[in-house]
Amino acid sequence: MDKIRRKSELGITGRNKVFDTARTTNAFDVLIEAERAWDALSLFRRDYIRNRNYLYGKQWNDRIKDPDTGKTITEEEYIKRQGKIPLKNNMIRQLVKNVLGQFSSNQTEPVCVAADRADQELGEMMSIAVKYAYRVNRMWGMDIRTLESFLIGAVACHKVRYTYSDVLGREDVIVENVNPARLFFDTAMEDFRFWDCDLIGEIHDLSIADLISAFSHGDEEKAKELRYKYGSYRSRIKDSYETLTSRKFDSMDFYCPYDTNLCRVIEVWRKESRERYKCHDTLKGQWFKIEKDELHIIEEKNLQRLEQALSQGIPEDEVPFIETEYFVDRYWYARWITPFGEVLQEMETPYMHGSHPYTLALYPFIDGEVHSFVADVIDQQRYINRLITMIDFIMGASAKGVLLFPEDMLPEGTTMEEIADQWVKYNGVIVYKPKPGVTPPQQISVNATNIGAYELLNLQMQLMSEISGVHSALRGADPKANTPSSLYAQQSQNSATNLIDLLEAFRSFREERDTKIMKTQQQYYSSPHYINVAGNNYSETSKHFKPEMVRNIDFDLSIEESQDTPAYRQLADEFLKELFSVGQIDLKTLLENSSLPFADRLLQTIKTKEEEAAKQQGEIQQQAVMQGMPQGMPPVPQQIPQQPQQPQQLINNILPQQQ
């Protein structure tokens, strides 16, 4: 039994949430709710597919009614029936590439700042850990592809969890991308921060081996039960598709997988409520929650403490009871459900941040609507395709060098085929006798393009730039003659300004995701280890991650411009060079903070030589003592050492000169 101390002697040491919930076997109501949320996004998924088709060149796939048959066919089929080729000039792809290039050219990285200035070194320690997660998950490339999907459908979703990775061969914080075709969430949300979200989840298609590995939990009977639920036999080989297409996502069904050899599992995170009691153990300084029917356990413990305290002479008002308070708890609860409503696994959120593992971004989400970057320019792309196809139609149907040869002018003994053959020869000669009153042969050539089509095409090209906000200066187009460099730079800046709102929405998404990465690392990293991320000049102490020091620290995470750029590294190296030149730092300090590729190797060489010199000095002193010489008086060296280099000369030999 715990030793009782006076309540006035005790203090709070921390908070701890310890409670379990009952398991269920069926969750049909949760499954139906998830299906309704997925069905409510059917129009969104249809628009996403259309936007993606326009981005990647499938721009004649909209369906129309055939005026001849009354059936619904694609625009491409209708144009081909006219004997023409459905032409297109894909301008959307180049616009998206320019936005991705704009994002890639301004590299940013997460930075953690401790709420208390005294803990700033811990902030550096946490920043290194988050950047380590970036490197492990290849986050920079993943963010570029996620941004491309964000431009297509105005939606982005990542999942952050601590789990075992076959690629890494260990447990770590893993970030996964969630395909919009598998995603569902609460469509009744109104807050563009998504704080009013009550349901979110995704559809999984797993092989039978992955299913048993994930949900059997080492129980052989549970593994047999899973095989029985999903059929006695499942092939190890997935179905092969004809090409690398998106057909399996475009034809996604909520209950049945596209590949019949896979097992469908629906993961649902739902915000639920339950009557509970908040408990404050004043003896141990802990906070925790209990179920409503567990209140009698707390009452029994308080009674035992009272009896023990009275036996020790402690008055009742000084007894450190476990204080309770009734409340309705709102929490996130997760279930993994089969298509038949059976629960494979369920749990209350295990994460310290108290939420689900997903990070969601919808743009702009005003009045619950989303509008993507690609959707804004589809109408201009359609009109451009229509104009170039119309020009092709007109040019194909117009007269181009047609010969009008009167029959009365046909010479005797000559056929019309011979006339046509001579007409197209560059040195052909047609001999005939002109007849009075008969019009001589003439050639007709019509200028089929002088109908304003080119002017309309140029207009649509300009509207494409105006609507998208990606102007010629941002695309790197050559400026007009006599354009000042300052004006061109201003045009580039103004064009980039048009994309700030879009990129800012994506930056907020990254900040929220990185915050979950940080909190997951704080929670699950249990052993100290050394983390060093290339290109960051943090102190050596910050590179030694100590989980017990950062676990209960509040950090503010922000996305800032990356310091791992050639320009920044050159500036830092030049600054270190100046400090070394004036003698404010030594060579070891310079190498420890330099970004030169050989700095670590050279620093290790210097430390090795210092150790060898110290060892040699010790041997000389020991030899002098044995020979009766005064300690600290080494023998006179036989060779005069070389004069050490001056600081400026030495640094010039190490660091490259500024161009």
XYZ file of C-alpha atoms in Angstrom:
659
model
C 0.000 0.000 0.000
C 1.276 3.484 -0.881
C 2.645 5.539 1.976
C 0.270 8.362 2.847
C 1.685 11.878 3.048
C 0.001 15.147 3.840
C -1.832 16.745 0.944
C 0.040 20.025 1.452
C 3.336 18.191 0.836
C 2.336 16.844 -2.538
C 2.646 18.376 -5.991
C 1.490 17.481 -9.452
C 4.132 15.604 -11.449
C 2.308 15.142 -14.720
C -0.750 13.854 -16.505
C -1.465 10.313 -17.571
C -4.499 9.015 -19.439
C -5.199 5.405 -18.529
C -8.483 3.779 -19.510
C -9.840 1.007 -21.707
C -13.100 0.590 -23.568
C -15.272 -2.417 -24.239
C -14.969 -4.268 -27.527
C -17.878 -4.982 -29.875
C -18.389 -7.643 -32.538
C -20.574 -5.823 -35.056
C -20.768 -2.211 -36.156
C -23.346 -2.087 -38.947
C -24.400 1.422 -37.984
C -20.810 2.699 -38.288
C -20.383 0.872 -41.621
C -23.578 2.383 -43.035
C -22.520 5.850 -41.857
C -19.155 5.417 -43.587
C -20.858 4.232 -46.787
C -23.123 7.294 -46.826
C -20.121 9.577 -46.394
C -18.346 7.795 -49.275
C -21.433 7.969 -51.505
C -21.826 11.685 -50.724
C -18.422 12.247 -52.340
C -19.370 10.550 -55.624
C -19.764 13.882 -57.455
C -16.423 15.054 -56.089
C -14.709 11.862 -57.325
C -16.312 12.285 -60.756
C -14.987 15.842 -61.003
C -11.569 14.663 -59.839
C -11.449 12.065 -62.642
C -12.514 14.693 -65.212
C -9.873 17.163 -64.027
C -7.203 14.472 -64.102
C -8.181 13.475 -67.637
C -7.837 17.070 -68.823
C -4.457 17.406 -67.116
C -3.006 14.317 -68.754
C -4.405 14.864 -72.254
C -7.723 12.986 -72.270
C -9.626 16.127 -73.180
C -12.376 14.752 -75.439
C -13.845 12.278 -72.913
C -16.912 14.323 -71.931
C -20.059 12.472 -72.965
C -22.639 13.986 -75.322
C -25.822 12.769 -77.006
C -25.357 11.485 -80.546
C -27.876 13.410 -82.720
C -28.193 10.441 -85.108
C -28.687 7.524 -82.711
C -29.699 9.316 -79.520
C -27.116 7.329 -77.546
C -24.540 8.846 -75.223
C -21.027 8.815 -76.643
C -17.789 10.655 -75.972
C -16.840 13.761 -77.888
C -13.835 11.891 -79.262
C -16.062 9.199 -80.778
C -18.357 11.817 -82.308
C -15.466 13.689 -83.982
C -14.031 10.450 -85.359
C -17.412 9.605 -86.883
C -17.123 12.832 -88.873
C -13.944 11.465 -90.415
C -11.728 13.912 -88.517
C -9.036 13.635 -85.854
C -9.866 15.105 -82.384
C -6.973 17.534 -82.009
C -5.880 19.063 -78.714
C -3.246 21.470 -77.453
C -2.640 20.622 -73.786
C -2.037 23.926 -72.019
C -3.143 22.750 -68.558
C -0.191 20.399 -68.180
C 2.290 23.219 -68.629
C 0.453 25.418 -66.114
C 0.584 22.681 -63.477
C 4.273 22.072 -64.189
C 4.974 25.755 -63.617
C 3.195 25.728 -60.249
C 5.107 22.592 -59.217
C 8.322 24.255 -60.319
C 7.463 27.341 -58.277
C 6.931 25.140 -55.210
C 10.123 23.141 -55.806
C 12.268 26.234 -56.273
C 11.339 27.562 -52.811
C 12.317 24.685 -50.572
C 11.001 24.878 -47.027
C 11.466 22.742 -43.946
C 9.813 22.306 -40.525
C 11.262 24.173 -37.545
C 10.216 23.448 -33.948
C 10.352 26.276 -31.423
C 9.950 25.587 -27.706
C 7.377 27.650 -25.858
C 10.011 28.412 -23.210
C 13.155 30.127 -24.471
C 15.213 28.102 -21.993
C 14.210 24.941 -23.855
C 15.335 26.189 -27.264
C 18.036 23.528 -27.493
C 15.247 20.970 -27.141
C 13.503 22.754 -30.018
C 16.569 22.155 -32.175
C 16.567 18.532 -31.053
C 12.926 18.170 -32.100
C 13.561 19.967 -35.409
C 16.271 17.445 -36.271
C 13.905 14.567 -35.421
C 11.148 15.925 -37.699
C 13.641 16.476 -40.534
C 14.811 12.918 -39.991
C 11.203 11.794 -40.562
C 11.267 13.873 -43.763
C 14.316 11.983 -44.962
C 12.994 8.543 -43.973
C 9.639 9.087 -45.706
C 11.096 10.921 -48.759
C 8.734 13.733 -47.879
C 9.953 16.316 -50.376
C 9.129 14.154 -53.392
C 5.919 13.040 -51.702
C 4.860 16.654 -51.146
C 5.376 17.492 -54.824
C 3.145 14.629 -55.941
C 0.590 15.514 -53.272
C 0.561 19.122 -54.478
C -0.089 17.876 -58.025
C -3.097 15.921 -56.739
C -4.130 19.044 -54.791
C -4.082 21.064 -58.018
C -6.211 18.422 -59.748
C -8.935 17.899 -57.171
C -8.377 20.533 -54.447
C -7.944 17.727 -51.908
C -4.902 16.311 -50.120
C -4.756 13.720 -47.358
C -1.825 12.151 -45.497
C -1.839 9.589 -42.712
C 0.772 9.711 -39.926
C 1.252 6.678 -37.709
C 3.918 4.769 -35.813
C 4.197 1.280 -37.266
C 6.544 -1.334 -38.641
C 7.838 -0.710 -42.158
C 9.052 -3.505 -44.406
C 11.148 -0.982 -46.343
C 12.916 0.348 -43.247
C 12.978 -2.972 -41.436
C 11.956 -1.346 -38.141
C 9.213 0.618 -36.434
C 9.169 4.335 -37.088
C 6.881 7.260 -37.870
C 5.470 6.514 -41.321
C 3.617 9.002 -43.529
C 1.224 7.549 -46.106
C -0.665 9.212 -48.931
C -4.398 8.491 -49.090
C -5.852 8.265 -52.592
C -9.003 10.414 -53.017
C -10.836 7.385 -54.424
C -10.389 5.552 -51.096
C -11.029 8.530 -48.829
C -14.293 9.464 -47.137
C -15.051 12.057 -44.486
C -17.818 14.051 -42.874
C -19.401 16.067 -45.691
C -21.466 18.147 -43.244
C -18.385 20.115 -42.167
C -18.547 23.914 -42.354
C -15.287 25.010 -40.718
C -12.494 25.415 -43.285
C -10.073 24.329 -40.542
C -12.033 21.016 -40.327
C -12.338 21.284 -36.553
C -15.972 20.163 -36.798
C -15.102 16.881 -38.514
C -16.814 13.912 -36.843
C -15.899 11.083 -39.213
C -13.013 10.200 -41.506
C -11.588 6.991 -42.908
C -10.392 5.077 -45.917
C -10.873 1.850 -47.853
C -8.125 -0.795 -47.713
C -7.520 -3.700 -50.085
C -5.161 -6.209 -48.473
C -3.826 -9.590 -49.455
C -4.818 -12.442 -47.161
C -1.257 -12.554 -45.799
C -1.258 -8.835 -44.963
C -4.723 -9.152 -43.448
C -3.681 -11.961 -41.079
C -0.450 -10.173 -40.203
C -2.294 -6.963 -39.315
C -5.309 -8.323 -37.411
C -4.460 -11.764 -35.993
C -2.141 -10.270 -33.324
C -0.191 -13.511 -33.046
C -3.315 -15.586 -32.293
C -3.571 -18.740 -34.400
C -7.303 -19.097 -33.759
C -7.821 -15.495 -34.872
C -5.884 -16.230 -38.078
C -8.145 -19.200 -38.828
C -11.202 -17.039 -38.180
C -9.961 -14.417 -40.665
C -9.405 -17.058 -43.348
C -12.945 -18.292 -42.781
C -14.438 -14.791 -42.987
C -12.725 -13.915 -46.255
C -12.999 -17.337 -47.891
C -10.943 -20.492 -47.623
C -8.653 -19.550 -50.522
C -7.157 -16.329 -51.759
C -4.550 -16.188 -54.469
C -1.204 -14.649 -53.569
C -0.952 -13.076 -57.005
C -2.857 -9.888 -57.653
C -4.817 -9.485 -60.856
C -2.752 -8.049 -63.695
C -4.114 -4.968 -65.426
C -3.753 -4.366 -69.136
C -1.673 -1.202 -68.656
C -0.652 1.188 -65.922
C -4.023 2.920 -65.744
C -6.256 4.386 -63.065
C -9.154 2.069 -63.869
C -9.106 0.340 -60.458
C -9.555 3.732 -58.753
C -12.105 5.121 -61.217
C -14.373 2.083 -60.791
C -13.945 1.821 -57.014
C -16.797 0.177 -55.100
C -17.352 0.573 -51.360
C -17.811 -3.108 -50.572
C -16.055 -5.090 -53.317
C -12.395 -4.703 -54.342
C -11.497 -4.355 -58.012
C -9.063 -7.252 -57.564
C -11.076 -10.230 -56.316
C -7.968 -11.774 -54.763
C -7.743 -8.931 -52.240
C -9.632 -8.494 -48.964
C -11.669 -5.349 -48.362
C -11.316 -3.647 -44.944
C -12.930 -0.298 -44.097
C -11.082 1.839 -41.539
C -13.387 4.313 -39.792
C -12.419 6.986 -37.267
C -15.458 8.534 -35.608
C -15.820 11.097 -32.858
C -17.940 9.606 -30.105
C -19.040 10.610 -26.618
C -19.341 8.775 -23.329
C -20.112 9.603 -19.712
C -16.909 9.413 -17.701
C -15.169 10.759 -14.660
C -12.007 12.846 -14.633
C -9.757 11.762 -11.785
C -6.937 13.641 -10.103
C -4.760 11.488 -7.874
C -3.329 14.091 -5.506
C -1.006 11.523 -3.944
C 0.776 10.575 -7.169
C 0.112 13.798 -9.057
C -1.632 12.061 -11.975
C -4.651 12.828 -14.144
C -6.672 10.016 -15.711
C -10.190 9.110 -16.792
C -12.397 6.206 -15.771
C -15.663 4.767 -16.992
C -18.863 5.632 -15.176
C -19.273 2.109 -13.777
C -15.740 2.178 -12.306
C -16.487 4.947 -9.803
C -16.839 2.441 -6.948
C -13.165 1.476 -7.379
C -12.099 5.065 -6.721
C -14.403 5.247 -3.686
C -12.850 2.094 -2.248
C -9.323 3.484 -2.745
C -10.290 6.737 -1.057
C -11.738 4.818 1.869
C -8.505 2.833 2.241
C -6.452 6.046 2.167
C -8.682 7.609 4.803
C -8.268 4.632 7.145
C -4.507 4.563 6.625
C -4.197 8.335 7.128
C -6.221 8.298 10.358
C -4.037 5.480 11.666
C -0.999 7.713 11.008
C -2.533 10.671 12.787
C -3.287 12.687 9.647
C -6.524 14.715 9.879
C -9.221 14.047 7.302
C -8.891 17.428 5.604
C -5.228 16.624 4.852
C -5.873 13.214 3.275
C -4.786 13.180 -0.432
C -7.924 11.679 -1.929
C -8.479 10.854 -5.591
C -10.704 13.699 -6.713
C -13.367 12.953 -9.347
C -15.473 15.105 -11.661
C -18.280 13.966 -13.947
C -18.094 15.005 -17.607
C -19.149 13.874 -21.079
C -15.980 12.853 -22.872
C -15.583 13.502 -26.613
C -12.961 11.261 -28.157
C -11.923 9.664 -31.443
C -12.636 5.965 -31.790
C -11.261 3.749 -34.576
C -12.700 0.572 -36.062
C -11.523 -1.744 -38.831
C -14.647 -3.355 -40.275
C -15.296 -6.075 -42.844
C -17.859 -5.507 -45.631
C -20.235 -7.626 -43.513
C -20.081 -5.251 -40.539
C -17.811 -7.414 -38.364
C -15.226 -5.548 -36.321
C -11.688 -6.847 -36.840
C -10.098 -4.357 -34.455
C -11.169 -1.293 -32.536
C -9.600 1.131 -30.116
C -9.769 4.624 -28.740
C -7.184 6.898 -30.299
C -3.777 5.959 -28.885
C -2.118 9.184 -30.004
C -0.956 11.871 -27.609
C -2.497 14.567 -29.820
C -5.894 12.998 -29.114
C -7.084 13.009 -32.722
C -7.145 10.711 -35.747
C -3.964 10.065 -37.778
C -5.234 11.828 -40.925
C -4.385 15.316 -42.132
C -6.895 16.746 -44.591
C -6.790 19.747 -46.922
C -9.706 21.013 -49.033
C -9.478 24.190 -51.114
C -11.031 26.684 -50.707
C -13.888 24.993 -48.792
C -16.089 28.076 -48.729
C -19.675 27.057 -47.886
C -18.525 23.446 -48.126
C -17.418 23.701 -51.786
C -14.049 22.873 -53.317
C -12.715 24.267 -56.606
C -9.443 23.034 -57.996
C -6.785 24.877 -59.945
C -7.300 22.637 -62.987
C -11.090 23.052 -62.989
C -10.728 26.820 -63.336
C -9.098 26.571 -66.777
C -10.974 23.612 -68.297
C -13.407 25.846 -70.197
C -10.523 27.733 -71.827
C -8.818 24.443 -72.677
C -12.004 23.130 -74.288
C -12.407 26.276 -76.403
C -8.765 26.095 -77.520
C -9.270 22.483 -78.607
C -12.496 23.430 -80.355
C -10.827 26.268 -82.268
C -7.863 24.225 -83.521
C -10.245 21.421 -84.516
C -12.493 23.924 -86.312
C -9.520 25.383 -88.167
C -8.519 21.892 -89.206
C -12.085 21.208 -90.409
C -12.194 24.399 -92.482
C -8.764 23.880 -93.952
C -9.670 20.330 -94.888
C -12.902 21.397 -96.595
C -11.602 24.520 -98.369
C -10.435 24.739 -101.992
C -6.679 24.529 -102.331
C -5.485 24.933 -105.918
C -8.647 23.449 -107.536
C -8.529 23.617 -111.369
C -11.659 24.687 -113.243
C -11.247 23.305 -116.765
C -14.227 23.799 -119.121
C -15.189 20.683 -121.082
C -15.412 22.720 -124.297
C -11.723 23.561 -123.945
C -10.608 19.918 -123.807
C -8.271 19.322 -126.813
C -9.077 16.514 -129.199
C -7.317 13.255 -128.393
C -6.584 14.359 -124.806
C -8.219 12.994 -121.685
C -8.932 14.902 -118.480
C -6.493 12.642 -116.601
C -3.704 13.754 -118.904
C -4.643 17.381 -118.311
C -4.542 16.847 -114.538
C -1.174 15.109 -114.794
C 0.352 17.955 -116.780
C -1.170 20.559 -114.424
C 0.667 19.336 -111.347
C 4.062 19.034 -113.080
C 6.444 21.890 -112.479
C 7.321 21.975 -116.220
C 4.019 20.713 -117.567
C 2.516 22.117 -120.829
C -1.137 21.967 -121.876
C -1.833 22.780 -125.514
C -5.403 23.688 -126.515
C -7.290 25.820 -129.100
C -9.287 28.574 -127.414
C -12.880 28.854 -128.524
C -14.711 32.166 -128.671
C -16.989 32.823 -125.670
C -15.600 29.927 -123.595
C -13.976 30.767 -120.229
C -10.339 29.664 -120.116
C -9.169 27.218 -117.374
C -8.480 28.796 -114.008
C -7.223 27.712 -110.595
C -9.081 28.506 -107.343
C -7.333 28.802 -103.967
C -9.310 30.042 -100.954
C -7.788 31.628 -97.842
C -9.650 29.468 -95.331
C -8.086 30.965 -92.200
C -9.213 34.545 -92.626
C -12.307 34.064 -90.464
C -11.014 35.357 -87.106
C -10.165 31.886 -85.749
C -6.556 32.793 -85.050
C -7.609 35.924 -83.158
C -9.990 33.858 -81.027
C -7.252 31.298 -80.391
C -4.830 33.973 -79.210
C -7.527 35.430 -77.004
C -8.152 32.084 -75.310
C -4.420 31.585 -74.783
C -4.261 34.946 -73.016
C -7.351 34.139 -70.952
C -5.711 30.884 -69.912
C -2.823 32.819 -68.375
C -5.087 35.431 -66.799
C -7.446 32.927 -65.182
C -4.736 30.551 -63.929
C -2.488 33.364 -62.697
C 0.549 31.749 -64.348
C 1.786 34.506 -66.650
C 4.586 34.357 -69.190
C 7.150 35.850 -66.790
C 6.552 33.061 -64.279
C 6.851 30.467 -67.035
C 10.296 31.829 -67.912
C 9.270 33.065 -71.349
C 11.617 35.438 -73.163
C 10.664 39.083 -72.507
C 9.863 41.452 -75.305
C 12.594 43.606 -76.758
C 13.705 46.580 -74.646
C 11.976 45.214 -71.529
C 13.887 46.413 -68.410
C 15.130 43.673 -66.099
C 13.437 45.349 -63.132
C 10.084 45.280 -64.939
C 10.499 41.615 -65.855
C 11.380 40.781 -62.228
C 8.305 42.694 -61.057
C 6.128 40.766 -63.520
C 7.492 37.476 -62.180
C 6.788 38.553 -58.615
C 3.251 39.690 -59.477
C 2.571 36.379 -61.193
C 3.823 34.461 -58.159
C 1.519 36.558 -55.978
C -1.480 35.035 -57.753
C -0.476 31.616 -56.415
C 0.162 32.655 -52.801
C -3.314 31.720 -51.575
C -3.138 28.277 -53.170
C 0.375 27.516 -51.917
C -0.452 28.931 -48.486
C -3.329 26.450 -48.161
C -0.928 23.640 -48.991
C 1.650 25.014 -46.513
C -0.977 24.952 -43.742
C -1.687 21.340 -44.627
C 2.026 20.521 -44.295
C 2.268 22.312 -40.946
C -0.633 20.328 -39.515
C 0.831 17.066 -40.817
C 4.305 17.862 -39.494
C 2.822 18.710 -36.100
C 1.345 15.212 -35.958
C 4.731 13.803 -36.979
C 6.350 15.737 -34.131
C 3.809 14.641 -31.512
C 3.985 11.022 -32.669
C 7.763 11.085 -32.307
C 7.450 12.621 -28.841
C 5.093 9.836 -27.843
C 6.669 6.727 -29.374
C 10.417 7.411 -29.496
C 11.525 5.680 -26.292
C 15.292 5.240 -26.535
C 18.019 7.885 -26.958
C 19.747 7.850 -30.331
C 21.945 10.032 -32.486
C 20.314 11.869 -35.396
C 22.276 13.967 -37.854
C 20.593 15.558 -40.847
C 22.892 16.794 -43.598
C 22.846 20.500 -44.366
C 21.804 21.716 -40.894
C 24.262 23.490 -38.630
C 22.828 22.480 -35.278
C 24.893 21.996 -32.151
C 26.325 18.563 -31.469
C 24.231 18.289 -28.301
C 21.000 18.772 -30.265
C 21.828 15.800 -32.466
C 21.552 13.433 -29.486
C 17.806 12.840 -29.252
C 16.669 12.225 -25.672
C 12.961 11.315 -25.584
C 12.515 11.828 -21.840
C 13.553 15.486 -22.240
C 11.121 16.391 -25.062
C 8.119 14.242 -24.185
C 6.330 16.831 -22.039
C 7.558 19.963 -23.830
C 5.172 22.076 -25.903
C 6.586 23.020 -29.294
C 5.293 25.352 -31.966
C 6.010 23.992 -35.435
C 6.254 26.230 -38.478
C 7.298 25.819 -42.101
C 10.190 28.101 -42.951
C 12.513 28.580 -45.877
C 15.096 25.836 -45.988
C 18.653 26.626 -45.035
C 19.868 23.672 -47.058
C 20.405 25.693 -50.242
C 23.636 26.525 -52.114
C 23.164 30.275 -51.577
C 22.714 29.915 -47.829
C 25.634 27.500 -47.480
C 27.924 29.863 -49.406
C 26.857 32.791 -47.196
C 27.460 30.768 -44.026
C 30.880 29.591 -45.208
C 31.914 33.141 -46.078
C 30.812 34.353 -42.646
C 32.810 31.597 -40.944
C 35.786 32.525 -43.086
C 35.671 36.125 -41.865
C 35.398 35.045 -38.233
C 38.365 32.723 -38.652
C 40.384 35.429 -40.372
C 40.010 37.837 -37.448
C 40.757 35.100 -34.911
C 37.293 34.940 -33.336
C 37.013 31.165 -33.923
C 39.538 28.376 -34.311
C 39.837 25.844 -37.098
C 37.905 23.144 -35.254
C 34.950 25.460 -34.640
C 34.968 26.441 -38.302
C 34.900 22.829 -39.473
C 32.173 21.860 -36.994
C 29.840 24.523 -38.419
C 30.918 24.431 -42.059
C 28.867 22.777 -44.795
C 31.918 21.737 -46.824
C 31.715 18.084 -47.893
C 35.155 17.292 -46.451
C 34.660 19.196 -43.146
C 33.787 16.125 -41.050
C 36.653 14.098 -42.461
C 39.154 16.906 -41.921
C 37.862 17.520 -38.401
C 38.272 13.833 -37.586
C 41.835 13.950 -38.958
C 42.686 16.938 -36.761
C 41.273 15.230 -33.667
C 43.248 12.075 -34.464
C 46.483 14.026 -34.816
C 45.809 15.866 -31.549
C 45.299 12.560 -29.777
C 48.526 11.187 -31.266
C 50.397 14.359 -30.262
C 49.037 14.172 -26.717
C 50.010 10.527 -26.497
C 53.517 11.269 -27.784
C 53.869 14.154 -25.288
C 52.890 11.825 -22.478
C 55.479 9.265 -23.548
C 58.202 11.956 -23.671
C 57.305 13.180 -20.175
C 57.300 9.627 -18.858
C 60.732 9.029 -20.419
C 62.048 12.264 -18.884
C 60.909 11.193 -15.429
C 62.628 7.835 -15.840
C 65.883 9.580 -16.851
C 65.770 11.976 -13.869
C 64.974 15.072 -15.917
C 62.573 17.686 -14.590
C 58.959 16.956 -15.580
C 57.670 19.062 -18.384
C 61.150 19.496 -19.978
C 61.072 17.364 -23.130
C 64.294 16.783 -25.111
C 65.202 19.460 -27.648
C 63.838 18.437 -31.040
C 66.395 17.700 -33.724
C 64.462 19.468 -36.467
C 63.082 22.980 -36.419
C 59.333 22.797 -37.027
C 57.871 24.653 -39.961
C 56.368 28.067 -39.355
C 52.563 27.700 -39.019
C 50.457 29.271 -41.696
C 48.760 32.556 -41.043
C 44.975 32.322 -40.509
C 44.095 34.040 -43.790
C 46.482 31.823 -45.752
C 45.145 28.680 -44.111
C 41.481 29.505 -44.690
C 42.157 30.371 -48.333
C 43.575 26.896 -48.798
C 40.456 25.307 -47.285
C 37.474 27.353 -48.394
C 36.760 28.284 -52.009
C 37.115 31.953 -52.782
C 33.954 33.945 -53.436
C 33.392 34.528 -57.097
